[in-house]
Short mmCIF file of C-alpha atoms in Angstrom, two decimals:
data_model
loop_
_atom_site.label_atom_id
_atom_site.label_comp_id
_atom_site.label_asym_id
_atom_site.label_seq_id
_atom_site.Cartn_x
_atom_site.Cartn_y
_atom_site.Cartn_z
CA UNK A 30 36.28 -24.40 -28.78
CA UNK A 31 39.24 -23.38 -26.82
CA UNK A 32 37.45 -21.06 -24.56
CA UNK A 33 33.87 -20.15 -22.87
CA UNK A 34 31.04 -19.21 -25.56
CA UNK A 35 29.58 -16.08 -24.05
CA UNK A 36 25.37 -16.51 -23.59
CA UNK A 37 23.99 -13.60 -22.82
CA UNK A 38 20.31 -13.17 -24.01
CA UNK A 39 18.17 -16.77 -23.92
CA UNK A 40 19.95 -18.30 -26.56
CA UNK A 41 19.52 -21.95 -28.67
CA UNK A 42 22.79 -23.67 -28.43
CA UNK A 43 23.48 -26.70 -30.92
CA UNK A 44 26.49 -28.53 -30.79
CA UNK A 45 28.41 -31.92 -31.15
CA UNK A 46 31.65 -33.32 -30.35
CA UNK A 47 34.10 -34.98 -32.83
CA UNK A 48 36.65 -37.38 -32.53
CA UNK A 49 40.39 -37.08 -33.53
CA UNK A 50 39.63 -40.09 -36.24
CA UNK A 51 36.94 -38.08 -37.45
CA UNK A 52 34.26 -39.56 -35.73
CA UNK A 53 30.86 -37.34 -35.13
CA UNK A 54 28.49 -37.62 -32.24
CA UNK A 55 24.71 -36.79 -33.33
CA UNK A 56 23.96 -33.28 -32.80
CA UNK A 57 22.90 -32.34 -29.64
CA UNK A 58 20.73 -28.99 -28.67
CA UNK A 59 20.40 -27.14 -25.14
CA UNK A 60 18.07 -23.95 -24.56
CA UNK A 61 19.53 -21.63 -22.36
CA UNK A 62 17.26 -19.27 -20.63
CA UNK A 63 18.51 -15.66 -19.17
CA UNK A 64 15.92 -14.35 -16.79
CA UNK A 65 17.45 -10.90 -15.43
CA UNK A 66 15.16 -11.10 -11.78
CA UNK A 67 13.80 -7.43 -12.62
CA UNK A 68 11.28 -5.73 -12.30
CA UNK A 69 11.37 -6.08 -8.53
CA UNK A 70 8.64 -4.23 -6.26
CA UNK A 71 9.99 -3.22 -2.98
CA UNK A 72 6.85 -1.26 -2.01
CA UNK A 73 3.51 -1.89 -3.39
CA UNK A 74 0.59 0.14 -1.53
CA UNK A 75 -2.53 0.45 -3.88
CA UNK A 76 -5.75 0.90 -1.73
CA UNK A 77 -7.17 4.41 -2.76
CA UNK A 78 -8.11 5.82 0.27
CA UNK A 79 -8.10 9.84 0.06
CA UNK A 80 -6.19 12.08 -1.49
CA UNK A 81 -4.55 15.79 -0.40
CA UNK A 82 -3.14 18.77 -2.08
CA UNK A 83 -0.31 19.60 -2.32
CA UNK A 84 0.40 23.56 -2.95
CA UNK A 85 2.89 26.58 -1.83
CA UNK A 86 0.97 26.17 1.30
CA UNK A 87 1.85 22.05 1.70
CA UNK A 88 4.22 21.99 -1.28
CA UNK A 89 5.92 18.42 -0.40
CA UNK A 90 4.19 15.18 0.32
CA UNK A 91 6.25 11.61 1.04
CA UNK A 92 6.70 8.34 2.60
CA UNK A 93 9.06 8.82 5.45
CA UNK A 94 11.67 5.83 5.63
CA UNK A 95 12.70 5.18 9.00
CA UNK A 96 16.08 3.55 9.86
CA UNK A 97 14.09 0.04 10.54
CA UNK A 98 11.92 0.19 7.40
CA UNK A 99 12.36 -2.99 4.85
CA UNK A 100 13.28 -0.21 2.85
CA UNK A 101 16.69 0.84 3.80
CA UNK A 102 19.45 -0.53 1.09
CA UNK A 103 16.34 -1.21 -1.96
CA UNK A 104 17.51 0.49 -5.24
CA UNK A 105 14.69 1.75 -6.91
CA UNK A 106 14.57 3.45 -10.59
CA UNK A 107 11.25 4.08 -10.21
CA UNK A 108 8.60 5.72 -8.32
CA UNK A 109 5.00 5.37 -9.05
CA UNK A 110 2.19 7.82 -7.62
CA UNK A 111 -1.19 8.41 -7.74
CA UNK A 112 -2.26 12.01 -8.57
CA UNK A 113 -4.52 14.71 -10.22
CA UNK A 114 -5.11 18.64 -10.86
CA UNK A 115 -7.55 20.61 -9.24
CA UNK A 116 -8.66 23.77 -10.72
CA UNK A 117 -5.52 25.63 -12.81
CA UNK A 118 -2.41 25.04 -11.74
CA UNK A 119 0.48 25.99 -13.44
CA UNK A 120 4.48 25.51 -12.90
CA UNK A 121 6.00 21.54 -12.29
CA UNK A 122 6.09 19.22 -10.13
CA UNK A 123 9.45 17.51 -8.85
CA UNK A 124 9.21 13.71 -7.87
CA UNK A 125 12.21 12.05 -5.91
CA UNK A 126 13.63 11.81 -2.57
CA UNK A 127 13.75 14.98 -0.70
CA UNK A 128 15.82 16.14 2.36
CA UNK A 129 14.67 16.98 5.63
CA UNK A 130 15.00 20.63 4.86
CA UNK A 131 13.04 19.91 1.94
CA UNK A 132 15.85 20.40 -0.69
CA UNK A 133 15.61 17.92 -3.52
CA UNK A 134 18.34 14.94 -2.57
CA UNK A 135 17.78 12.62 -5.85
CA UNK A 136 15.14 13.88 -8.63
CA UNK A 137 13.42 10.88 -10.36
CA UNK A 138 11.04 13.76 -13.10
CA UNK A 139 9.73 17.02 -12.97
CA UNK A 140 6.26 17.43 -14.82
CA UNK A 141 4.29 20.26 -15.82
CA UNK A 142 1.19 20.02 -13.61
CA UNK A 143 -0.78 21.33 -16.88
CA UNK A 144 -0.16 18.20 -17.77
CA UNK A 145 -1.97 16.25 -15.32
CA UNK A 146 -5.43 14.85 -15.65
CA UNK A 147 -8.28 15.89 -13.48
CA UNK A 148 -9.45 12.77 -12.09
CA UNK A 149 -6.88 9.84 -9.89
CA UNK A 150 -4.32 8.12 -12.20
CA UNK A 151 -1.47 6.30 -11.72
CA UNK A 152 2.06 7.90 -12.64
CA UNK A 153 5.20 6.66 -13.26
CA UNK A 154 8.25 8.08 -12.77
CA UNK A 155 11.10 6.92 -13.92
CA UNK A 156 15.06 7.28 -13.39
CA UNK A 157 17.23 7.60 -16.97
CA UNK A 158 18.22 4.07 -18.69
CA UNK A 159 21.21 2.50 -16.01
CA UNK A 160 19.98 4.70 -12.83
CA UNK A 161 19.49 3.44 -9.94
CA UNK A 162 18.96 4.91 -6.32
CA UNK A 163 19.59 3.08 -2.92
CA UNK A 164 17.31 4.72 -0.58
CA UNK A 165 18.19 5.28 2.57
CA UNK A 166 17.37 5.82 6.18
CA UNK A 167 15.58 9.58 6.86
CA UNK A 168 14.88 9.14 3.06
CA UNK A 169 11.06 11.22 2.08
CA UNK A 170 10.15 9.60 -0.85
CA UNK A 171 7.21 11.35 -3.03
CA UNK A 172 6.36 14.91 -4.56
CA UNK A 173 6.71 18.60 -4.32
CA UNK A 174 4.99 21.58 -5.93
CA UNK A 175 5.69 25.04 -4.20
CA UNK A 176 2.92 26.61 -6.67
CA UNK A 177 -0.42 26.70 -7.04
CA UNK A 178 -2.97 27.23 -3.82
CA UNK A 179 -5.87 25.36 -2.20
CA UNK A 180 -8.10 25.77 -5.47
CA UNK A 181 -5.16 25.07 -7.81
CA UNK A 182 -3.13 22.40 -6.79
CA UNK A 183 -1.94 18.67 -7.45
CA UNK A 184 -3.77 16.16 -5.23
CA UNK A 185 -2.14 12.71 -3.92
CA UNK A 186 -3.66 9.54 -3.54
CA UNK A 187 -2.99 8.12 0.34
CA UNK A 188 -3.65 4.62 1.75
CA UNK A 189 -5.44 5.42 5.23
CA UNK A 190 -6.58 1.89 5.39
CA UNK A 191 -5.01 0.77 9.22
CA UNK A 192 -5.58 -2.69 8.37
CA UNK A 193 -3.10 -2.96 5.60
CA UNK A 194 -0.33 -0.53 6.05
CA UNK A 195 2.92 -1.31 4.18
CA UNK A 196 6.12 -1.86 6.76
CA UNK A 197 3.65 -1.20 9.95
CA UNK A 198 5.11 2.22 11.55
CA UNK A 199 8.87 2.06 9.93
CA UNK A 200 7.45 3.76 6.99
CA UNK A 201 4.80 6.18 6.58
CA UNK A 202 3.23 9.57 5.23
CA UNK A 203 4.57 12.57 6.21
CA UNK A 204 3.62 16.35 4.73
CA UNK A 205 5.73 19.43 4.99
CA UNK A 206 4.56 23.28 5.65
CA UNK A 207 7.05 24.84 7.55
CA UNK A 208 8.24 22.14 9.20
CA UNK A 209 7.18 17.97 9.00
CA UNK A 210 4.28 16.49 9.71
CA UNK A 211 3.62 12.41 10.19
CA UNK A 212 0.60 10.14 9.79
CA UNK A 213 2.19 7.05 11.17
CA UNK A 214 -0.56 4.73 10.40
CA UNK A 215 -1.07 5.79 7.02
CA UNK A 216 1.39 5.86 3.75
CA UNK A 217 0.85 7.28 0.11
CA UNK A 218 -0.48 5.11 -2.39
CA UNK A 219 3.21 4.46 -3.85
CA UNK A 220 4.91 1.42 -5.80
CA UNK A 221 8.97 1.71 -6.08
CA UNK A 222 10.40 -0.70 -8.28
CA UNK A 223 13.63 -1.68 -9.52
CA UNK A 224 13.23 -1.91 -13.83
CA UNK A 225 15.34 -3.57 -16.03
CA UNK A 226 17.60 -0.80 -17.33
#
């Protein structure tokens, strides 16, 4: 061969090497292995503490990322949450990043909260195949429902656990009525990840 033989899935490669008389080596064989480095977890905080509602009243909760959280320049395609109905909501859910005026700034899914279960389970949200978002500083990372009410609502999971919090203070929960409120010593129970596209 002339040129480079493109490898680019884990491949067998067999080959040998002849001589201008003619002359054969034996055949020699090399594995090549392609490992991609993905999925990658960038935030990974599990411990179920308590959950709250979220509802018209308290329609967006999120993990606030401040401009010295680990954080800052991660590209996620996925957002995982912990979550369950109370009573009967109806309407969707949007998960993503939201703004600080609460406006949507990168939607990961929108689910119909019908949908949900009625006790804590993990969901996964998930960017299209070849998305990817860089989160950034002042980034609120989590979910919004503007239905429902304090009987019928969509519940997240939090980590209140102050011996384990994820980042220490440069990321945390926050909640928004009219305007933002922080738990700085607690965060959602959350796992972002960058997939394999």
């Amino acid at each position: 061969y002339s040129s480079p033989i493109p490898i680019s899935a884990t491949t067998t490669l067999k080959f040998f090497a002849k001589g201008i008389d003619g002359t054969e080596e034996s055949v020699k064989t090399q594995v090549y292995t392609i490992t991609s480095g993905l999925p990658i977890t960038y935030m990974s905080d599990t411990t179920v503490s308590t959950g709250l509602n979220t509802y018209s009243g308290r329609p967006i909760h999120a993990e606030y990322v401040s401009p010295t959280s680990q954080l800052v320049g991660d590209s996620i395609n996925s957002i995982t949450l912990k979550l369950k109905k109370s009573g009967t909501p109806t309407g969707f859910t949007d998960i993503g990043v939201f703004n600080a005026d609460g406006s949507v700034k990168k939607l990961f899914a929108t689910k119909d909260v019908s949908t949900y279960t009625t006790s804590y389970t993990d969901y996964t949200f998930s960017l299209p195949s070849g998305q990817f978002y860089q989160i950034q500083s002042g980034d609120r990372i989590g979910i919004k429902y503007s239905g429902g009410s304090t009987t019928n609502n969509i519940s997240v999971m939090r980590d209140t656990v102050a011996a384990d919090p994820f980042d220490g203070i440069n990321s945390y929960h926050t909640y928004y009525t009219t305007t933002w409120t922080s738990a700085t010593a607690n965060d959602l129970y959350m796992i972002l990840r960058q997939s394999s596209p």
